[in-house]
Coordinates of C-alpha atoms in Angstrom, one line a residue:
X18 CA -5.7 11.7 -45.7
X19 CA -4.0 8.7 -47.9
X20 CA -0.3 8.4 -48.7
X21 CA 0.7 8.0 -52.5
X22 CA 0.8 4.2 -52.0
X23 CA -2.9 4.1 -50.6
X24 CA -2.1 3.8 -46.9
X25 CA -3.4 5.7 -44.3
X26 CA -1.2 8.8 -43.3
X27 CA 0.1 9.3 -40.0
X28 CA 1.5 12.6 -39.1
X29 CA 3.5 13.4 -35.9
X30 CA 1.0 15.8 -34.8
X31 CA -1.4 13.2 -34.4
X32 CA 1.0 10.3 -32.4
X33 CA 1.6 13.3 -30.5
X34 CA -1.8 14.2 -29.6
X35 CA -2.7 10.5 -28.7
X36 CA 0.3 10.4 -26.3
X37 CA -1.0 13.5 -24.7
X38 CA -4.7 11.7 -24.6
X39 CA -3.4 8.7 -23.1
X40 CA -1.3 10.8 -21.2
X41 CA -4.5 12.7 -20.3
X42 CA -6.8 9.4 -19.3
X43 CA -4.1 7.6 -17.2
X44 CA -3.7 11.2 -15.1
X45 CA -7.9 10.9 -14.9
X46 CA -7.7 7.2 -13.6
X47 CA -5.1 7.8 -11.2
X48 CA -7.2 10.7 -9.6
X49 CA -10.3 8.8 -9.5
X50 CA -9.0 5.4 -8.3
X51 CA -9.2 6.5 -4.9
X52 CA -12.8 7.2 -4.9
X53 CA -13.8 4.6 -7.4
X54 CA -12.3 1.9 -4.9
X55 CA -14.6 3.8 -1.9
X56 CA -17.5 3.4 -4.0
X57 CA -17.4 0.1 -5.1
X58 CA -16.3 -0.8 -1.2
X59 CA -13.0 -1.5 -1.5
X60 CA -10.2 0.0 1.2
X61 CA -8.0 2.6 0.8
X62 CA -4.6 2.1 2.7
X63 CA -2.3 4.6 3.8
X64 CA 1.2 4.0 5.6
X65 CA 3.2 6.5 7.8
X66 CA 6.5 6.6 9.7
X67 CA 6.1 7.8 13.3
X68 CA 8.7 8.1 16.1
X69 CA 8.8 4.6 17.7
X70 CA 6.3 3.2 15.5
X71 CA 4.9 2.8 11.6
X72 CA 1.4 3.1 11.1
X73 CA -1.0 1.1 8.7
X74 CA -4.5 2.5 8.2
X75 CA -7.2 0.6 6.3
X76 CA -10.2 3.1 5.7
X77 CA -14.0 2.0 4.5
X78 CA -16.4 3.4 3.4
X79 CA -18.4 2.1 6.5
X80 CA -17.0 0.5 10.0
X81 CA -15.8 -2.8 9.8
X82 CA -15.1 -5.5 12.2
X83 CA -11.9 -7.1 12.0
X84 CA -9.5 -9.9 13.2
X85 CA -5.8 -9.3 13.6
X86 CA -3.4 -13.0 13.8
X87 CA 0.3 -12.7 14.5
X88 CA 2.6 -15.7 13.3
X89 CA 6.0 -14.8 13.6
X90 CA 6.8 -11.8 11.6
X91 CA 3.7 -11.9 9.5
X92 CA 0.5 -10.6 10.8
X93 CA -2.8 -11.7 9.1
X94 CA -5.6 -8.6 8.9
X95 CA -8.8 -10.1 8.2
X96 CA -12.1 -7.9 7.4
X97 CA -15.5 -8.9 7.9
X98 CA -18.0 -9.0 5.0
X99 CA -14.9 -9.4 2.5
X100 CA -14.1 -6.0 1.1
X101 CA -11.0 -5.4 -1.2
X102 CA -8.3 -4.3 0.0
X103 CA -6.2 -1.6 -2.4
X104 CA -2.8 -1.5 -3.0
X105 CA -0.4 0.5 -0.2
X106 CA 2.5 3.1 -0.9
X107 CA 5.9 2.1 0.4
X108 CA 5.5 0.6 3.8
X109 CA 6.6 2.0 7.2
X110 CA 10.2 1.8 8.0
X111 CA 9.6 -1.6 10.2
X112 CA 7.3 -3.2 7.7
X113 CA 9.2 -5.4 4.8
X114 CA 5.9 -5.8 3.2
X115 CA 1.8 -5.4 2.9
X116 CA 0.1 -7.4 0.1
X117 CA -3.6 -6.8 -0.2
X118 CA -6.2 -9.1 -1.1
X119 CA -10.3 -9.9 -1.2
X120 CA -10.9 -9.6 2.6
X121 CA -7.7 -9.8 4.1
X122 CA -3.9 -7.8 4.4
X123 CA -0.9 -9.6 4.9
X124 CA 1.8 -7.6 6.8
X125 CA 5.5 -9.2 6.9
X126 CA 7.2 -7.2 10.0
X127 CA 10.8 -6.4 10.4
X128 CA 12.6 -8.7 13.1
X129 CA 11.4 -8.1 16.6
X130 CA 8.8 -5.2 15.5
X131 CA 5.3 -5.5 17.3
X132 CA 2.2 -5.0 16.0
X133 CA -1.2 -3.3 17.5
X134 CA -4.4 -3.0 16.2
X135 CA -7.5 -0.6 17.1
X136 CA -10.6 0.9 15.0
X137 CA -11.4 4.2 14.6
X138 CA -15.1 4.9 13.0
X139 CA -14.5 3.5 9.3
X140 CA -10.7 2.9 10.0
X141 CA -9.0 0.0 11.0
X142 CA -5.3 1.2 12.5
X143 CA -2.5 -1.1 13.0
X144 CA 0.6 0.2 14.8
X145 CA 4.0 -1.7 14.2
X146 CA 5.8 -0.7 17.1
X147 CA 10.0 -0.1 16.4
X148 CA 11.9 -3.4 17.9
X149 CA 13.7 -3.0 21.4
X150 CA 17.2 -1.8 20.6
X151 CA 18.6 -4.8 22.1
X152 CA 16.6 -6.8 19.3
X153 CA 17.7 -4.5 16.8
X154 CA 21.5 -4.9 17.9
X155 CA 21.6 -8.3 17.7
X156 CA 19.9 -8.5 14.4
X157 CA 22.7 -6.4 13.2
X158 CA 25.0 -8.4 14.7
X159 CA 23.7 -11.5 13.0
X160 CA 23.7 -9.9 9.5
X161 CA 27.7 -8.5 9.7
X162 CA 29.1 -12.0 10.9
X163 CA 29.3 -15.5 9.0
X164 CA 30.4 -18.6 10.7

């Protein structure tokens, strides 16, 4: 259908239908993304807060070996076989950030927090232990006073 000047007519209805289609497509991608990542060998990342520690779980289609290196408040987890690491949700309370990449993930911990790791089947689990009470108190004092 064309308007009087010869240009195609764009009705309100077609714009609304187009928006609905785009929305449905985006929703389908969001639902399918974890399965697509698993099929391609990528790790899915889940996070949780527990009393006394935060937990980050990297789940792979098959078991992997890994190495964990700690440098101050940074933790580097390197996975053998160079699988891609998917995006994580909001980090646990004692982790400042989680950065995934090709074959590795970098965690930035809160001051005084400590990391420990384990493997369980096709999962690599990193528990981040809350800092001791004295470390938290010192960190709070350091933030509150300026000299």
